[in-house]
JSON list of C-alpha atoms and ligand atoms in Angstrom, two decimals:
[
{"chain": "A", "resi": 51, "resn": "MET", "atom": "CA", "xyz": [22.89, 46.35, -51.26]},
{"chain": "A", "resi": 52, "resn": "LEU", "atom": "CA", "xyz": [22.16, 48.15, -54.53]},
{"chain": "A", "resi": 53, "resn": "LYS", "atom": "CA", "xyz": [22.50, 46.77, -58.01]},
{"chain": "A", "resi": 54, "resn": "VAL", "atom": "CA", "xyz": [21.82, 48.69, -61.20]},
{"chain": "A", "resi": 55, "resn": "ASP", "atom": "CA", "xyz": [21.74, 46.33, -64.14]},
{"chain": "A", "resi": 56, "resn": "ASP", "atom": "CA", "xyz": [22.16, 47.72, -67.66]},
{"chain": "A", "resi": 57, "resn": "ILE", "atom": "CA", "xyz": [19.63, 50.56, -67.50]},
{"chain": "A", "resi": 58, "resn": "HIS", "atom": "CA", "xyz": [18.64, 52.56, -70.56]},
{"chain": "A", "resi": 59, "resn": "VAL", "atom": "CA", "xyz": [16.81, 55.83, -69.98]},
{"chain": "A", "resi": 60, "resn": "TYR", "atom": "CA", "xyz": [15.17, 58.10, -72.54]},
{"chain": "A", "resi": 61, "resn": "TYR", "atom": "CA", "xyz": [13.84, 61.64, -72.33]},
{"chain": "A", "resi": 62, "resn": "GLY", "atom": "CA", "xyz": [11.52, 61.54, -75.33]},
{"chain": "A", "resi": 63, "resn": "ALA", "atom": "CA", "xyz": [13.82, 60.76, -78.24]},
{"chain": "A", "resi": 64, "resn": "ILE", "atom": "CA", "xyz": [17.00, 61.54, -76.26]},
{"chain": "A", "resi": 65, "resn": "HIS", "atom": "CA", "xyz": [18.80, 58.38, -75.18]},
{"chain": "A", "resi": 66, "resn": "ALA", "atom": "CA", "xyz": [20.29, 59.82, -71.97]},
{"chain": "A", "resi": 67, "resn": "ILE", "atom": "CA", "xyz": [21.62, 56.60, -70.41]},
{"chain": "A", "resi": 68, "resn": "LYS", "atom": "CA", "xyz": [22.98, 53.86, -72.60]},
{"chain": "A", "resi": 69, "resn": "GLY", "atom": "CA", "xyz": [23.47, 50.85, -70.42]},
{"chain": "A", "resi": 70, "resn": "ILE", "atom": "CA", "xyz": [24.80, 51.74, -66.97]},
{"chain": "A", "resi": 71, "resn": "SER", "atom": "CA", "xyz": [25.48, 48.98, -64.45]},
{"chain": "A", "resi": 72, "resn": "LEU", "atom": "CA", "xyz": [26.83, 49.47, -60.96]},
{"chain": "A", "resi": 73, "resn": "GLU", "atom": "CA", "xyz": [26.85, 47.90, -57.53]},
{"chain": "A", "resi": 74, "resn": "VAL", "atom": "CA", "xyz": [27.00, 49.40, -54.07]},
{"chain": "A", "resi": 75, "resn": "PRO", "atom": "CA", "xyz": [28.04, 46.96, -51.33]},
{"chain": "A", "resi": 76, "resn": "GLN", "atom": "CA", "xyz": [26.52, 47.43, -47.88]},
{"chain": "A", "resi": 77, "resn": "GLY", "atom": "CA", "xyz": [28.53, 49.66, -45.57]},
{"chain": "A", "resi": 78, "resn": "LYS", "atom": "CA", "xyz": [30.58, 51.31, -48.32]},
{"chain": "A", "resi": 79, "resn": "ILE", "atom": "CA", "xyz": [30.91, 54.70, -49.95]},
{"chain": "A", "resi": 80, "resn": "VAL", "atom": "CA", "xyz": [30.75, 54.38, -53.73]},
{"chain": "A", "resi": 81, "resn": "THR", "atom": "CA", "xyz": [31.32, 57.42, -55.87]},
{"chain": "A", "resi": 82, "resn": "LEU", "atom": "CA", "xyz": [30.12, 58.03, -59.40]},
{"chain": "A", "resi": 83, "resn": "ILE", "atom": "CA", "xyz": [32.11, 60.57, -61.36]},
{"chain": "A", "resi": 84, "resn": "GLY", "atom": "CA", "xyz": [31.32, 61.95, -64.81]},
{"chain": "A", "resi": 85, "resn": "ALA", "atom": "CA", "xyz": [31.27, 65.07, -66.96]},
{"chain": "A", "resi": 86, "resn": "ASN", "atom": "CA", "xyz": [28.34, 67.50, -67.13]},
{"chain": "A", "resi": 87, "resn": "GLY", "atom": "CA", "xyz": [25.46, 65.85, -68.91]},
{"chain": "A", "resi": 88, "resn": "ALA", "atom": "CA", "xyz": [26.93, 62.36, -68.60]},
{"chain": "A", "resi": 89, "resn": "GLY", "atom": "CA", "xyz": [23.76, 61.14, -66.88]},
{"chain": "A", "resi": 90, "resn": "LYS", "atom": "CA", "xyz": [24.68, 61.05, -63.19]},
{"chain": "A", "resi": 91, "resn": "THR", "atom": "CA", "xyz": [21.52, 62.77, -61.95]},
{"chain": "A", "resi": 92, "resn": "THR", "atom": "CA", "xyz": [19.42, 60.69, -64.32]},
{"chain": "A", "resi": 93, "resn": "THR", "atom": "CA", "xyz": [21.00, 57.55, -62.85]},
{"chain": "A", "resi": 94, "resn": "LEU", "atom": "CA", "xyz": [20.17, 58.60, -59.26]},
{"chain": "A", "resi": 95, "resn": "ASN", "atom": "CA", "xyz": [16.63, 59.59, -60.23]},
{"chain": "A", "resi": 96, "resn": "THR", "atom": "CA", "xyz": [16.17, 56.21, -61.87]},
{"chain": "A", "resi": 97, "resn": "ILE", "atom": "CA", "xyz": [17.41, 54.40, -58.76]},
{"chain": "A", "resi": 98, "resn": "CYS", "atom": "CA", "xyz": [14.97, 56.22, -56.49]},
{"chain": "A", "resi": 99, "resn": "GLY", "atom": "CA", "xyz": [12.02, 55.76, -58.81]},
{"chain": "A", "resi": 100, "resn": "LEU", "atom": "CA", "xyz": [11.58, 59.32, -60.12]},
{"chain": "A", "resi": 101, "resn": "ILE", "atom": "CA", "xyz": [12.30, 58.09, -63.66]},
{"chain": "A", "resi": 102, "resn": "LYS", "atom": "CA", "xyz": [11.50, 54.70, -65.12]},
{"chain": "A", "resi": 103, "resn": "PRO", "atom": "CA", "xyz": [14.15, 53.08, -67.32]},
{"chain": "A", "resi": 104, "resn": "LYS", "atom": "CA", "xyz": [13.07, 51.79, -70.71]},
{"chain": "A", "resi": 105, "resn": "THR", "atom": "CA", "xyz": [15.03, 48.61, -70.10]},
{"chain": "A", "resi": 106, "resn": "GLY", "atom": "CA", "xyz": [17.24, 47.34, -67.32]},
{"chain": "A", "resi": 107, "resn": "LYS", "atom": "CA", "xyz": [16.67, 46.71, -63.62]},
{"chain": "A", "resi": 108, "resn": "VAL", "atom": "CA", "xyz": [17.36, 48.23, -60.22]},
{"chain": "A", "resi": 109, "resn": "TYR", "atom": "CA", "xyz": [17.63, 45.96, -57.17]},
{"chain": "A", "resi": 110, "resn": "PHE", "atom": "CA", "xyz": [17.74, 47.16, -53.56]},
{"chain": "A", "resi": 111, "resn": "GLU", "atom": "CA", "xyz": [18.57, 44.57, -50.92]},
{"chain": "A", "resi": 112, "resn": "ASP", "atom": "CA", "xyz": [17.93, 41.84, -53.50]},
{"chain": "A", "resi": 113, "resn": "LYS", "atom": "CA", "xyz": [14.44, 43.08, -54.36]},
{"chain": "A", "resi": 114, "resn": "ASP", "atom": "CA", "xyz": [13.52, 44.42, -57.77]},
{"chain": "A", "resi": 115, "resn": "ILE", "atom": "CA", "xyz": [12.52, 48.09, -57.25]},
{"chain": "A", "resi": 116, "resn": "THR", "atom": "CA", "xyz": [12.36, 49.05, -60.94]},
{"chain": "A", "resi": 117, "resn": "GLY", "atom": "CA", "xyz": [9.21, 51.09, -61.44]},
{"chain": "A", "resi": 118, "resn": "VAL", "atom": "CA", "xyz": [8.33, 51.08, -57.73]},
{"chain": "A", "resi": 119, "resn": "ALA", "atom": "CA", "xyz": [6.98, 54.46, -56.49]},
{"chain": "A", "resi": 120, "resn": "THR", "atom": "CA", "xyz": [9.54, 56.73, -54.84]},
{"chain": "A", "resi": 121, "resn": "GLN", "atom": "CA", "xyz": [7.66, 56.94, -51.55]},
{"chain": "A", "resi": 122, "resn": "GLU", "atom": "CA", "xyz": [7.67, 53.16, -51.32]},
{"chain": "A", "resi": 123, "resn": "ILE", "atom": "CA", "xyz": [11.41, 53.13, -52.03]},
{"chain": "A", "resi": 124, "resn": "VAL", "atom": "CA", "xyz": [11.96, 55.71, -49.27]},
{"chain": "A", "resi": 125, "resn": "LYS", "atom": "CA", "xyz": [9.92, 53.53, -46.89]},
{"chain": "A", "resi": 126, "resn": "ARG", "atom": "CA", "xyz": [12.22, 50.62, -47.70]},
{"chain": "A", "resi": 127, "resn": "GLY", "atom": "CA", "xyz": [15.25, 52.65, -46.65]},
{"chain": "A", "resi": 128, "resn": "LEU", "atom": "CA", "xyz": [16.65, 54.41, -49.72]},
{"chain": "A", "resi": 129, "resn": "THR", "atom": "CA", "xyz": [16.60, 58.23, -49.83]},
{"chain": "A", "resi": 130, "resn": "GLN", "atom": "CA", "xyz": [18.14, 60.82, -52.12]},
{"chain": "A", "resi": 131, "resn": "VAL", "atom": "CA", "xyz": [19.58, 64.26, -51.36]},
{"chain": "A", "resi": 132, "resn": "PRO", "atom": "CA", "xyz": [18.89, 65.94, -54.71]},
{"chain": "A", "resi": 133, "resn": "GLU", "atom": "CA", "xyz": [21.20, 68.07, -56.80]},
{"chain": "A", "resi": 134, "resn": "GLY", "atom": "CA", "xyz": [20.76, 71.75, -55.86]},
{"chain": "A", "resi": 135, "resn": "ARG", "atom": "CA", "xyz": [19.40, 70.83, -52.37]},
{"chain": "A", "resi": 136, "resn": "ARG", "atom": "CA", "xyz": [15.72, 71.58, -53.25]},
{"chain": "A", "resi": 137, "resn": "ILE", "atom": "CA", "xyz": [14.91, 72.89, -49.80]},
{"chain": "A", "resi": 138, "resn": "PHE", "atom": "CA", "xyz": [11.74, 74.90, -49.20]},
{"chain": "A", "resi": 139, "resn": "ALA", "atom": "CA", "xyz": [13.12, 78.41, -48.83]},
{"chain": "A", "resi": 140, "resn": "ASN", "atom": "CA", "xyz": [9.92, 79.96, -47.48]},
{"chain": "A", "resi": 141, "resn": "MET", "atom": "CA", "xyz": [9.47, 77.42, -44.73]},
{"chain": "A", "resi": 142, "resn": "PRO", "atom": "CA", "xyz": [11.36, 77.31, -41.44]},
{"chain": "A", "resi": 143, "resn": "ILE", "atom": "CA", "xyz": [14.11, 74.80, -40.96]},
{"chain": "A", "resi": 144, "resn": "TYR", "atom": "CA", "xyz": [12.15, 72.57, -38.62]},
{"chain": "A", "resi": 145, "resn": "GLU", "atom": "CA", "xyz": [9.30, 72.27, -41.13]},
{"chain": "A", "resi": 146, "resn": "ASN", "atom": "CA", "xyz": [11.75, 71.31, -43.87]},
{"chain": "A", "resi": 147, "resn": "LEU", "atom": "CA", "xyz": [12.98, 68.56, -41.57]},
{"chain": "A", "resi": 148, "resn": "GLU", "atom": "CA", "xyz": [9.46, 67.41, -40.71]},
{"chain": "A", "resi": 149, "resn": "LEU", "atom": "CA", "xyz": [8.77, 66.96, -44.42]},
{"chain": "A", "resi": 150, "resn": "GLY", "atom": "CA", "xyz": [11.62, 64.44, -44.58]},
{"chain": "A", "resi": 151, "resn": "ALA", "atom": "CA", "xyz": [9.63, 62.26, -42.20]},
{"chain": "A", "resi": 152, "resn": "TYR", "atom": "CA", "xyz": [6.19, 62.68, -43.71]},
{"chain": "A", "resi": 153, "resn": "LEU", "atom": "CA", "xyz": [5.91, 58.94, -44.35]},
{"chain": "A", "resi": 154, "resn": "LYS", "atom": "CA", "xyz": [6.45, 58.20, -40.66]},
{"chain": "A", "resi": 155, "resn": "LYS", "atom": "CA", "xyz": [3.23, 58.00, -38.68]},
{"chain": "A", "resi": 156, "resn": "ASP", "atom": "CA", "xyz": [4.79, 57.60, -35.24]},
{"chain": "A", "resi": 157, "resn": "LYS", "atom": "CA", "xyz": [5.18, 61.09, -33.72]},
{"chain": "A", "resi": 158, "resn": "LYS", "atom": "CA", "xyz": [7.64, 59.89, -31.11]},
{"chain": "A", "resi": 159, "resn": "GLU", "atom": "CA", "xyz": [9.85, 58.36, -33.79]},
{"chain": "A", "resi": 160, "resn": "VAL", "atom": "CA", "xyz": [9.76, 61.63, -35.76]},
{"chain": "A", "resi": 161, "resn": "ALA", "atom": "CA", "xyz": [10.73, 63.61, -32.65]},
{"chain": "A", "resi": 162, "resn": "GLU", "atom": "CA", "xyz": [13.63, 61.24, -32.03]},
{"chain": "A", "resi": 163, "resn": "SER", "atom": "CA", "xyz": [14.82, 61.58, -35.62]},
{"chain": "A", "resi": 164, "resn": "MET", "atom": "CA", "xyz": [14.62, 65.36, -35.32]},
{"chain": "A", "resi": 165, "resn": "GLU", "atom": "CA", "xyz": [16.73, 65.26, -32.18]},
{"chain": "A", "resi": 166, "resn": "ARG", "atom": "CA", "xyz": [19.30, 63.04, -33.91]},
{"chain": "A", "resi": 167, "resn": "VAL", "atom": "CA", "xyz": [19.51, 65.44, -36.87]},
{"chain": "A", "resi": 168, "resn": "TYR", "atom": "CA", "xyz": [19.88, 68.48, -34.59]},
{"chain": "A", "resi": 169, "resn": "LYS", "atom": "CA", "xyz": [22.62, 66.70, -32.70]},
{"chain": "A", "resi": 170, "resn": "ARG", "atom": "CA", "xyz": [24.51, 66.08, -35.91]},
{"chain": "A", "resi": 171, "resn": "PHE", "atom": "CA", "xyz": [23.87, 69.58, -37.27]},
{"chain": "A", "resi": 172, "resn": "PRO", "atom": "CA", "xyz": [23.84, 71.94, -34.27]},
{"chain": "A", "resi": 173, "resn": "ARG", "atom": "CA", "xyz": [23.66, 74.90, -36.62]},
{"chain": "A", "resi": 174, "resn": "LEU", "atom": "CA", "xyz": [20.23, 73.76, -37.74]},
{"chain": "A", "resi": 175, "resn": "LEU", "atom": "CA", "xyz": [19.06, 73.61, -34.13]},
{"chain": "A", "resi": 176, "resn": "GLU", "atom": "CA", "xyz": [20.30, 77.15, -33.46]},
{"chain": "A", "resi": 177, "resn": "ARG", "atom": "CA", "xyz": [18.33, 78.36, -36.47]},
{"chain": "A", "resi": 178, "resn": "LYS", "atom": "CA", "xyz": [15.36, 76.00, -36.40]},
{"chain": "A", "resi": 179, "resn": "ASN", "atom": "CA", "xyz": [12.70, 78.72, -36.59]},
{"chain": "A", "resi": 180, "resn": "GLN", "atom": "CA", "xyz": [14.52, 80.69, -39.29]},
{"chain": "A", "resi": 181, "resn": "LEU", "atom": "CA", "xyz": [13.38, 80.46, -42.92]},
{"chain": "A", "resi": 182, "resn": "ALA", "atom": "CA", "xyz": [15.48, 77.92, -44.81]},
{"chain": "A", "resi": 183, "resn": "GLY", "atom": "CA", "xyz": [16.16, 80.45, -47.57]},
{"chain": "A", "resi": 184, "resn": "SER", "atom": "CA", "xyz": [18.19, 82.53, -45.12]},
{"chain": "A", "resi": 185, "resn": "LEU", "atom": "CA", "xyz": [20.77, 79.77, -44.59]},
{"chain": "A", "resi": 186, "resn": "SER", "atom": "CA", "xyz": [24.19, 79.86, -46.25]},
{"chain": "A", "resi": 187, "resn": "GLY", "atom": "CA", "xyz": [24.93, 77.41, -49.06]},
{"chain": "A", "resi": 188, "resn": "GLY", "atom": "CA", "xyz": [26.72, 74.99, -46.74]},
{"chain": "A", "resi": 189, "resn": "GLU", "atom": "CA", "xyz": [23.95, 75.16, -44.17]},
{"chain": "A", "resi": 190, "resn": "GLN", "atom": "CA", "xyz": [21.37, 74.53, -46.89]},
{"chain": "A", "resi": 191, "resn": "GLN", "atom": "CA", "xyz": [23.30, 71.40, -47.86]},
{"chain": "A", "resi": 192, "resn": "MET", "atom": "CA", "xyz": [23.25, 70.32, -44.20]},
{"chain": "A", "resi": 193, "resn": "LEU", "atom": "CA", "xyz": [19.50, 70.91, -44.14]},
{"chain": "A", "resi": 194, "resn": "ALA", "atom": "CA", "xyz": [19.01, 68.85, -47.30]},
{"chain": "A", "resi": 195, "resn": "MET", "atom": "CA", "xyz": [21.05, 66.04, -45.76]},
{"chain": "A", "resi": 196, "resn": "GLY", "atom": "CA", "xyz": [19.24, 66.38, -42.44]},
{"chain": "A", "resi": 197, "resn": "ARG", "atom": "CA", "xyz": [15.89, 66.19, -44.20]},
{"chain": "A", "resi": 198, "resn": "ALA", "atom": "CA", "xyz": [16.97, 62.98, -45.95]},
{"chain": "A", "resi": 199, "resn": "LEU", "atom": "CA", "xyz": [18.16, 61.51, -42.64]},
{"chain": "A", "resi": 200, "resn": "MET", "atom": "CA", "xyz": [14.71, 62.08, -41.13]},
{"chain": "A", "resi": 201, "resn": "SER", "atom": "CA", "xyz": [13.53, 59.03, -43.11]},
{"chain": "A", "resi": 202, "resn": "LYS", "atom": "CA", "xyz": [16.32, 56.92, -41.49]},
{"chain": "A", "resi": 203, "resn": "PRO", "atom": "CA", "xyz": [17.79, 55.64, -44.75]},
{"chain": "A", "resi": 204, "resn": "ARG", "atom": "CA", "xyz": [20.12, 52.65, -44.88]},
{"chain": "A", "resi": 205, "resn": "LEU", "atom": "CA", "xyz": [21.27, 53.79, -48.32]},
{"chain": "A", "resi": 206, "resn": "LEU", "atom": "CA", "xyz": [21.74, 57.49, -49.02]},
{"chain": "A", "resi": 207, "resn": "LEU", "atom": "CA", "xyz": [22.15, 58.90, -52.54]},
{"chain": "A", "resi": 208, "resn": "LEU", "atom": "CA", "xyz": [23.96, 62.24, -52.64]},
{"chain": "A", "resi": 209, "resn": "ASP", "atom": "CA", "xyz": [23.94, 64.30, -55.85]},
{"chain": "A", "resi": 210, "resn": "GLU", "atom": "CA", "xyz": [26.85, 66.76, -55.89]},
{"chain": "A", "resi": 211, "resn": "PRO", "atom": "CA", "xyz": [26.74, 67.81, -52.24]},
{"chain": "A", "resi": 212, "resn": "SER", "atom": "CA", "xyz": [29.82, 70.03, -52.64]},
{"chain": "A", "resi": 213, "resn": "MET", "atom": "CA", "xyz": [28.33, 72.09, -55.47]},
{"chain": "A", "resi": 214, "resn": "GLY", "atom": "CA", "xyz": [28.85, 75.82, -55.01]},
{"chain": "A", "resi": 215, "resn": "LEU", "atom": "CA", "xyz": [30.53, 75.52, -51.61]},
{"chain": "A", "resi": 216, "resn": "SER", "atom": "CA", "xyz": [33.76, 77.11, -50.41]},
{"chain": "A", "resi": 217, "resn": "PRO", "atom": "CA", "xyz": [36.74, 74.76, -49.82]},
{"chain": "A", "resi": 218, "resn": "ILE", "atom": "CA", "xyz": [36.25, 74.83, -46.04]},
{"chain": "A", "resi": 219, "resn": "LEU", "atom": "CA", "xyz": [32.59, 73.89, -46.31]},
{"chain": "A", "resi": 220, "resn": "VAL", "atom": "CA", "xyz": [33.38, 71.20, -48.88]},
{"chain": "A", "resi": 221, "resn": "LYS", "atom": "CA", "xyz": [35.73, 69.67, -46.32]},
{"chain": "A", "resi": 222, "resn": "GLU", "atom": "CA", "xyz": [33.07, 69.86, -43.63]},
{"chain": "A", "resi": 223, "resn": "ILE", "atom": "CA", "xyz": [30.40, 68.25, -45.82]},
{"chain": "A", "resi": 224, "resn": "PHE", "atom": "CA", "xyz": [32.77, 65.44, -46.82]},
{"chain": "A", "resi": 225, "resn": "SER", "atom": "CA", "xyz": [33.73, 64.74, -43.23]},
{"chain": "A", "resi": 226, "resn": "ILE", "atom": "CA", "xyz": [30.01, 64.52, -42.36]},
{"chain": "A", "resi": 227, "resn": "ILE", "atom": "CA", "xyz": [29.50, 62.05, -45.23]},
{"chain": "A", "resi": 228, "resn": "LYS", "atom": "CA", "xyz": [32.39, 59.95, -43.94]},
{"chain": "A", "resi": 229, "resn": "GLU", "atom": "CA", "xyz": [31.00, 60.03, -40.41]},
{"chain": "A", "resi": 230, "resn": "LEU", "atom": "CA", "xyz": [27.51, 59.01, -41.56]},
{"chain": "A", "resi": 231, "resn": "ASN", "atom": "CA", "xyz": [29.09, 56.08, -43.35]},
{"chain": "A", "resi": 232, "resn": "GLU", "atom": "CA", "xyz": [31.14, 55.06, -40.32]},
{"chain": "A", "resi": 233, "resn": "GLN", "atom": "CA", "xyz": [27.93, 55.03, -38.31]},
{"chain": "A", "resi": 234, "resn": "GLY", "atom": "CA", "xyz": [26.36, 52.56, -40.70]},
{"chain": "A", "resi": 235, "resn": "THR", "atom": "CA", "xyz": [24.80, 54.40, -43.64]},
{"chain": "A", "resi": 236, "resn": "THR", "atom": "CA", "xyz": [25.79, 53.11, -47.07]},
{"chain": "A", "resi": 237, "resn": "ILE", "atom": "CA", "xyz": [26.42, 55.91, -49.55]},
{"chain": "A", "resi": 238, "resn": "LEU", "atom": "CA", "xyz": [26.28, 56.42, -53.31]},
{"chain": "A", "resi": 239, "resn": "LEU", "atom": "CA", "xyz": [27.92, 59.75, -54.00]},
{"chain": "A", "resi": 240, "resn": "VAL", "atom": "CA", "xyz": [27.83, 61.69, -57.27]},
{"chain": "A", "resi": 241, "resn": "GLU", "atom": "CA", "xyz": [30.51, 64.35, -57.48]},
{"chain": "A", "resi": 242, "resn": "GLN", "atom": "CA", "xyz": [32.31, 66.76, -59.78]},
{"chain": "A", "resi": 243, "resn": "ASN", "atom": "CA", "xyz": [34.92, 67.21, -57.08]},
{"chain": "A", "resi": 244, "resn": "ALA", "atom": "CA", "xyz": [36.71, 64.01, -58.04]},
{"chain": "A", "resi": 245, "resn": "LYS", "atom": "CA", "xyz": [39.67, 64.56, -55.74]},
{"chain": "A", "resi": 246, "resn": "MET", "atom": "CA", "xyz": [37.58, 64.90, -52.58]},
{"chain": "A", "resi": 247, "resn": "ALA", "atom": "CA", "xyz": [35.15, 62.18, -53.61]},
{"chain": "A", "resi": 248, "resn": "LEU", "atom": "CA", "xyz": [37.95, 59.70, -54.32]},
{"chain": "A", "resi": 249, "resn": "SER", "atom": "CA", "xyz": [39.61, 60.53, -51.01]},
{"chain": "A", "resi": 250, "resn": "ILE", "atom": "CA", "xyz": [36.64, 59.11, -49.04]},
{"chain": "A", "resi": 251, "resn": "ALA", "atom": "CA", "xyz": [35.33, 56.47, -51.44]},
{"chain": "A", "resi": 252, "resn": "HIS", "atom": "CA", "xyz": [35.88, 52.72, -51.11]},
{"chain": "A", "resi": 253, "resn": "LYS", "atom": "CA", "xyz": [35.04, 52.30, -54.78]},
{"chain": "A", "resi": 254, "resn": "ALA", "atom": "CA", "xyz": [34.60, 54.63, -57.75]},
{"chain": "A", "resi": 255, "resn": "MET", "atom": "CA", "xyz": [33.06, 54.48, -61.21]},
{"chain": "B", "resi": 390, "resn": "ATP", "atom": "N1", "xyz": [14.09, 66.42, -68.14]},
{"chain": "B", "resi": 390, "resn": "ATP", "atom": "C1", "xyz": [14.92, 66.26, -69.18]},
{"chain": "B", "resi": 390, "resn": "ATP", "atom": "N2", "xyz": [14.47, 66.32, -70.45]},
{"chain": "B", "resi": 390, "resn": "ATP", "atom": "C2", "xyz": [15.29, 66.14, -71.51]},
{"chain": "B", "resi": 390, "resn": "ATP", "atom": "N3", "xyz": [16.61, 65.86, -71.39]},
{"chain": "B", "resi": 390, "resn": "ATP", "atom": "C3", "xyz": [17.09, 65.79, -70.16]},
{"chain": "B", "resi": 390, "resn": "ATP", "atom": "C4", "xyz": [16.30, 65.98, -68.99]},
{"chain": "B", "resi": 390, "resn": "ATP", "atom": "N4", "xyz": [17.09, 65.85, -67.90]},
{"chain": "B", "resi": 390, "resn": "ATP", "atom": "C5", "xyz": [18.32, 65.58, -68.38]},
{"chain": "B", "resi": 390, "resn": "ATP", "atom": "N5", "xyz": [18.34, 65.54, -69.71]},
{"chain": "B", "resi": 390, "resn": "ATP", "atom": "C6", "xyz": [19.50, 65.26, -70.58]},
{"chain": "B", "resi": 390, "resn": "ATP", "atom": "O1", "xyz": [20.02, 63.99, -70.21]},
{"chain": "B", "resi": 390, "resn": "ATP", "atom": "C7", "xyz": [21.44, 64.00, -70.17]},
{"chain": "B", "resi": 390, "resn": "ATP", "atom": "C8", "xyz": [21.94, 63.61, -68.78]},
{"chain": "B", "resi": 390, "resn": "ATP", "atom": "O2", "xyz": [21.58, 64.65, -67.85]},
{"chain": "B", "resi": 390, "resn": "ATP", "atom": "P1", "xyz": [21.90, 64.54, -66.30]},
{"chain": "B", "resi": 390, "resn": "ATP", "atom": "O3", "xyz": [21.25, 65.70, -65.64]},
{"chain": "B", "resi": 390, "resn": "ATP", "atom": "O4", "xyz": [21.55, 63.20, -65.82]},
{"chain": "B", "resi": 390, "resn": "ATP", "atom": "O5", "xyz": [23.48, 64.70, -66.31]},
{"chain": "B", "resi": 390, "resn": "ATP", "atom": "P2", "xyz": [24.51, 64.91, -65.11]},
{"chain": "B", "resi": 390, "resn": "ATP", "atom": "O6", "xyz": [25.61, 63.93, -65.32]},
{"chain": "B", "resi": 390, "resn": "ATP", "atom": "O7", "xyz": [23.81, 64.87, -63.81]},
{"chain": "B", "resi": 390, "resn": "ATP", "atom": "O8", "xyz": [25.07, 66.39, -65.39]},
{"chain": "B", "resi": 390, "resn": "ATP", "atom": "P3", "xyz": [25.58, 67.52, -64.36]},
{"chain": "B", "resi": 390, "resn": "ATP", "atom": "O9", "xyz": [26.96, 67.11, -63.96]},
{"chain": "B", "resi": 390, "resn": "ATP", "atom": "O10", "xyz": [25.59, 68.77, -65.19]},
{"chain": "B", "resi": 390, "resn": "ATP", "atom": "O11", "xyz": [24.62, 67.58, -63.21]},
{"chain": "B", "resi": 390, "resn": "ATP", "atom": "C9", "xyz": [21.85, 65.41, -70.62]},
{"chain": "B", "resi": 390, "resn": "ATP", "atom": "O12", "xyz": [22.15, 65.36, -71.97]},
{"chain": "B", "resi": 390, "resn": "ATP", "atom": "C10", "xyz": [20.63, 66.25, -70.35]},
{"chain": "B", "resi": 390, "resn": "ATP", "atom": "O13", "xyz": [20.54, 67.33, -71.24]},
{"chain": "B", "resi": 391, "resn": "MG", "atom": "MG1", "xyz": [23.54, 66.24, -62.29]}
]
């Protein structure tokens, strides 16, 4: 479903990624593990078009998406949940979710997606008018995942979803990831929590 072929990424003179290749088969959970600064986030940002590699290619469902704009990549069914959640703290939860569907023109479809997300994350429904900044860390991660799901991705990139969470919440987030996968979403997961990540992954790098 996804193929990253020998990408090299630079930040100015810094050669941040020196030839990474990986494949994510449809229907699987693949986890990418590496030390701080190894280039995990850079790899995900390159896949979803936020950074352009100097050389190398990214293919999604057999199409070359290297250099394609992120919004176009999202439209094709590939969405990222970024490191650190990046929710909009001063906006209510429901507006954060609406933003995840801003490329969708069909209001009915957006409403259906919203309902689906609330069903999966009842805590977000209970608090839908509350400002996102008032949520706990685990709830903010759920919101970030819910926002990504609003675009109905077939492939979901998750950048350290367990970061900063208590062991109980880490377990909850991982069981949600597993469930999403069982219901058909393919997942590329970046994690520092190698033990948890390996426990749900079909394949690791
Ligand atoms: N915007 C940037 N400008 C310059 N260098 C950067 C930039 N972003 C990342 N880097 C550098 O690129 C390398 C890879 O960073 P990246 O954030 O991809 O690592 P990571 O594996 O996600 O680390 P972490 O586990 O800490 O999140 C690091 O050396 C980092 O300092
Ligand atoms: Mg990172």
